[in-house]
Amino acid sequence: MNRKNILVTGGAGYIGSHTLVELYNSGYKPIVVDNLSNSSLNNITGAEQIIKSKIDFYKVDCTDFEQMNKVFKEKKNIDAVIHFAAFKSVEESVRHPDKYFSNNIRSLETLIDLMNSHNVNNIIFSSSCTVYGTPEFLPVNELAPFGKAESPYGETKQLCEKLIEKSTINSISLRYFNPVGSHPTSLIGDCSADKPNNLVPIICEVASGKRESMQIFGNDYNTIDGTCVRDYIHVVDLAKAHVMAVNHILNNTKIKTAYNLGVGKGVSVQEVIDSFQKVNNLKISYELGPRRSGDVEKIYSDNTKINDELGWFPVMSFESGLESAWNWEKLKN
Ligand code: NAD
Ligand code: WQD
């Protein structure tokens, strides 16, 4: 089979590794660049086990122009790039904003320079619903303006989208809502180096005994049960959307667009905890705590644009996301 080459930066990470599998299964050849700053080679070997094939892997930092240039030279015909590589902790970005601006912006700038000089014209960028800040209308659609960034991390996503917009490269920015779950094989998953800050990984740590208990950050919001509402999307559905975005960008000569990537349904923090307990048949120790600063009360997506233009629809259930998240946590320990 003559497979098209897709350069996947950050491909050893949580979402990247799931995307490698879907790319390969759809007839593409993923080539990974990752410095393993927040992941593990196990995600590459895990993906290789799932697809039963080797994956080209370069341990390279995306901000290193010379090393990246070598990859572009060696691989010659790269058809498209999926750019996952970035730091992603909202909380750390508040403590070390420079680290976030430097890594997230410089890696994209380097990539755009190299794409221009090597004539690679298609990029899929990992953006986030955080670009909307607190949206005025729900469900939020892509016409909503960028809101006030809730964190330096959020600001880097806004700046990156603008950088891509200004470039001459064809681009699709995918604005992820809240990814959850793992591949059903449990061979790949989130290997983040830091303590998790996201809800489902924290619930998993409580379930495994790594944490004694957790807090629900605020129950006095104007929502169904007073707790914050988010749009949780299974990581396998998220990965499949990248393949559809690659298909789309390779079949169209001029594209500059952004899509929401969420299920389109709001779920409260309390509902997540209740469902996790039910699906996995265990008890989570939690208490009600104060609001977390910077939290948006509720946000969920209008996903009509990606439904209509890419034919993407979520198929994995929320429950299977919670089940696979727990399975991954058990194997990690
Ligand atoms: P992740 O940390 O698991 O994956 C990111 C990968 O990029 C890691 O493997 C890391 O080692 C690598 N990396 C970071 N900086 C690099 C650099 N300079 N050079 C080479 N490799 C580098 O994170 P993820 O959850 O898979 O997120 C992937 C992308 O999606 C990120 O851009 C993130 O901001 C974005 N995103 C994530 C979420 C989420 O909740 N997970 C939500 C919205 C957007
Ligand atoms: C979800 C809900 C918390 C932990 C962040 C980024 C966003 C995107 C996804 C990358 C919130 C509540 C959490 C806890 C809790 N990432 N919570 N107790 O804040 O929606 O989004 O990750 O782009 O940009 O901002 O995700 O998982 O941190 O929180 O009550 O111990 O769970 O308050 O309402 P969030 P999250």
Coordinates of N, CA and C and ligand atoms in Angstrom, one line a residue, residues 9-17 33-40 43 58-64 68 83-89 102-104 107 125-130 153 156-157 174-180 189-193 198 235 238 242, ligand 1:
T9 N 3.7 15.5 15.6 CA 4.5 16.0 16.7 C 3.7 15.7 18.0
G10 N 4.5 15.3 19.0 CA 3.8 15.0 20.2 C 3.0 13.7 20.1
G11 N 3.5 12.8 19.2 CA 2.8 11.6 18.9 C 2.9 10.5 20.0
A12 N 3.8 10.7 21.0 CA 4.0 9.7 22.0 C 3.0 10.1 23.2
G13 N 2.3 11.2 23.1 CA 1.5 11.7 24.2 C 0.1 11.0 24.2
Y14 N -0.7 11.5 25.0 CA -2.1 10.8 25.3 C -2.9 10.8 24.0
I15 N -3.2 12.0 23.4 CA -4.1 12.1 22.2 C -3.3 11.6 21.0
G16 N -2.0 12.0 21.0 CA -1.2 11.7 19.8 C -1.1 10.2 19.6
S17 N -0.9 9.4 20.7 CA -0.7 7.9 20.5 C -2.0 7.3 20.0
V33 N 7.5 12.7 16.0 CA 8.5 13.5 16.6 C 8.1 13.9 18.0
D34 N 8.8 13.5 19.0 CA 8.4 13.8 20.4 C 9.7 13.9 21.2
N35 N 9.8 14.8 22.2 CA 11.0 14.8 23.1 C 10.7 14.1 24.4
L36 N 9.6 13.4 24.5 CA 9.2 12.6 25.6 C 9.2 13.4 26.9
S37 N 9.0 14.7 26.8 CA 9.0 15.6 28.1 C 7.8 15.3 28.9
N38 N 6.7 14.8 28.3 CA 5.5 14.5 29.1 C 4.9 13.2 28.7
S39 N 5.7 12.2 28.3 CA 5.1 10.9 27.8 C 6.2 9.9 27.9
S40 N 5.9 8.7 27.3 CA 6.8 7.6 27.4 C 6.8 6.8 26.1
N43 N 4.1 4.4 24.9 CA 2.9 4.7 24.1 C 3.2 4.4 22.6
Y58 N 11.2 9.8 16.1 CA 12.4 10.6 16.4 C 12.3 11.3 17.7
K59 N 13.3 11.1 18.6 CA 13.3 11.8 19.9 C 13.9 13.2 19.6
V60 N 13.1 14.1 19.3 CA 13.5 15.4 18.9 C 12.6 16.5 19.5
D61 N 13.2 17.6 19.9 CA 12.4 18.7 20.4 C 12.0 19.6 19.3
C62 N 10.7 19.9 19.2 CA 10.1 20.6 18.1 C 10.7 22.1 18.0
T63 N 11.2 22.6 19.1 CA 11.8 23.9 19.0 C 13.2 23.9 18.5
D64 N 13.8 22.7 18.3 CA 15.2 22.6 17.8 C 15.2 22.6 16.2
M68 N 14.9 19.3 13.7 CA 13.6 19.2 13.0 C 13.9 19.2 11.5
H83 N 0.0 18.7 14.7 CA 0.8 19.3 15.7 C 0.2 19.2 17.1
F84 N 0.6 18.1 17.8 CA 0.1 17.9 19.2 C 1.1 18.5 20.2
A85 N 2.4 18.5 19.9 CA 3.4 18.8 20.8 C 3.2 20.2 21.5
A86 N 3.0 20.1 22.8 CA 2.8 21.4 23.6 C 2.8 21.0 25.1
F87 N 3.0 21.9 26.0 CA 2.7 21.7 27.4 C 1.3 22.0 27.6
K88 N 0.6 21.2 28.5 CA -0.8 21.3 28.6 C -1.4 21.6 30.0
S89 N -0.5 21.8 31.0 CA -1.1 22.0 32.3 C -1.5 23.4 32.6
S102 N 7.2 29.9 25.7 CA 8.4 29.5 24.9 C 8.2 28.1 24.2
N103 N 7.7 27.1 24.9 CA 7.5 25.8 24.2 C 6.4 25.8 23.2
N104 N 5.2 26.3 23.6 CA 4.1 26.1 22.7 C 4.1 27.0 21.5
S107 N 7.6 26.1 19.3 CA 7.5 24.8 18.5 C 6.6 25.0 17.2
F125 N -4.0 21.4 13.7 CA -3.5 22.0 15.0 C -4.4 21.6 16.2
S126 N -3.7 21.2 17.3 CA -4.5 20.8 18.5 C -4.8 22.1 19.3
S127 N -6.0 22.6 19.1 CA -6.4 23.7 19.9 C -7.4 23.2 21.0
S128 N -8.1 24.2 21.6 CA -8.8 23.8 22.8 C -10.0 24.7 22.9
C129 N -11.1 24.2 23.6 CA -12.2 25.1 23.8 C -11.9 26.2 24.8
T130 N -10.7 26.1 25.4 CA -10.3 27.2 26.3 C -10.2 28.6 25.5
Y153 N -1.7 29.2 29.5 CA -1.9 28.0 28.5 C -2.9 28.4 27.5
T156 N -1.7 30.7 25.0 CA -0.8 30.1 23.9 C -1.7 29.5 22.8
K157 N -2.8 28.9 23.2 CA -3.7 28.3 22.1 C -4.3 29.4 21.2
L174 N -8.4 22.1 15.5 CA -9.4 21.3 16.2 C -9.5 21.8 17.7
R175 N -10.6 22.3 18.0 CA -10.8 22.8 19.4 C -11.4 21.7 20.3
Y176 N -10.5 21.0 21.0 CA -11.0 19.9 21.8 C -11.8 20.4 23.0
F177 N -12.8 19.7 23.4 CA -13.5 20.0 24.7 C -12.7 19.1 25.7
N178 N -13.4 18.3 26.5 CA -12.6 17.6 27.6 C -12.4 16.1 27.2
P179 N -11.2 15.7 26.8 CA -10.9 14.4 26.4 C -10.9 13.4 27.6
V180 N -11.5 12.2 27.5 CA -11.5 11.2 28.5 C -11.2 9.9 27.9
G189 N -2.1 5.4 26.6 CA -2.9 6.2 27.5 C -2.1 7.5 27.9
D190 N -2.6 8.1 28.9 CA -2.0 9.4 29.4 C -0.8 9.0 30.3
C191 N 0.4 9.4 29.9 CA 1.6 9.1 30.7 C 2.2 10.4 31.3
S192 N 1.3 11.4 31.5 CA 1.8 12.7 31.9 C 2.7 12.6 33.1
A193 N 3.8 13.4 33.1 CA 4.8 13.3 34.2 C 4.3 13.9 35.5
N198 N -6.7 17.2 35.8 CA -8.0 17.0 35.2 C -8.9 16.0 36.0
V235 N -11.4 9.7 23.9 CA -10.2 10.0 23.1 C -10.1 9.2 21.8
L238 N -12.0 11.3 19.4 CA -11.2 12.5 19.2 C -10.1 12.2 18.1
H242 N -9.2 13.4 13.8 CA -7.9 13.8 13.2 C -7.7 13.2 11.8
Ligands
NAD1 P1 0.4 15.1 26.2 O1 1.3 15.9 27.2 O2 0.1 13.7 26.6 O3 1.1 15.1 24.8 C1 1.9 16.1 24.3 C2 3.2 15.5 23.8 O4 4.0 16.5 23.2 C3 4.0 14.7 24.9 O5 4.3 13.5 24.4 C4 5.2 15.6 25.0 O6 6.4 14.8 25.4 C5 5.4 16.2 23.7 N1 6.1 17.5 23.7 C6 5.8 18.7 24.4 N2 6.6 19.6 24.0 C7 7.4 19.2 23.0 C8 8.5 19.7 22.2 N3 8.9 20.9 22.3 N4 9.0 18.9 21.3 C9 8.6 17.6 21.1 N5 7.7 17.0 21.8 C10 7.0 17.8 22.8 O7 -0.9 15.9 26.0 P2 -2.2 15.6 25.2 O8 -3.3 15.5 26.2 O9 -2.0 14.4 24.3 O10 -2.4 16.9 24.4 C11 -2.0 17.0 23.0 C12 -2.4 18.4 22.5 O11 -3.7 18.6 22.7 C13 -1.6 19.5 23.2 O12 -1.3 20.5 22.3 C14 -2.7 20.0 24.2 O13 -2.5 21.3 24.5 C15 -4.0 19.8 23.4 N6 -5.2 19.7 24.2 C16 -5.2 18.7 25.2 C17 -6.4 18.6 25.9 C18 -6.5 17.6 27.1 O14 -7.3 17.8 28.0 N7 -5.7 16.6 27.1 C19 -7.5 19.4 25.7 C20 -7.4 20.4 24.7 C21 -6.2 20.5 23.9

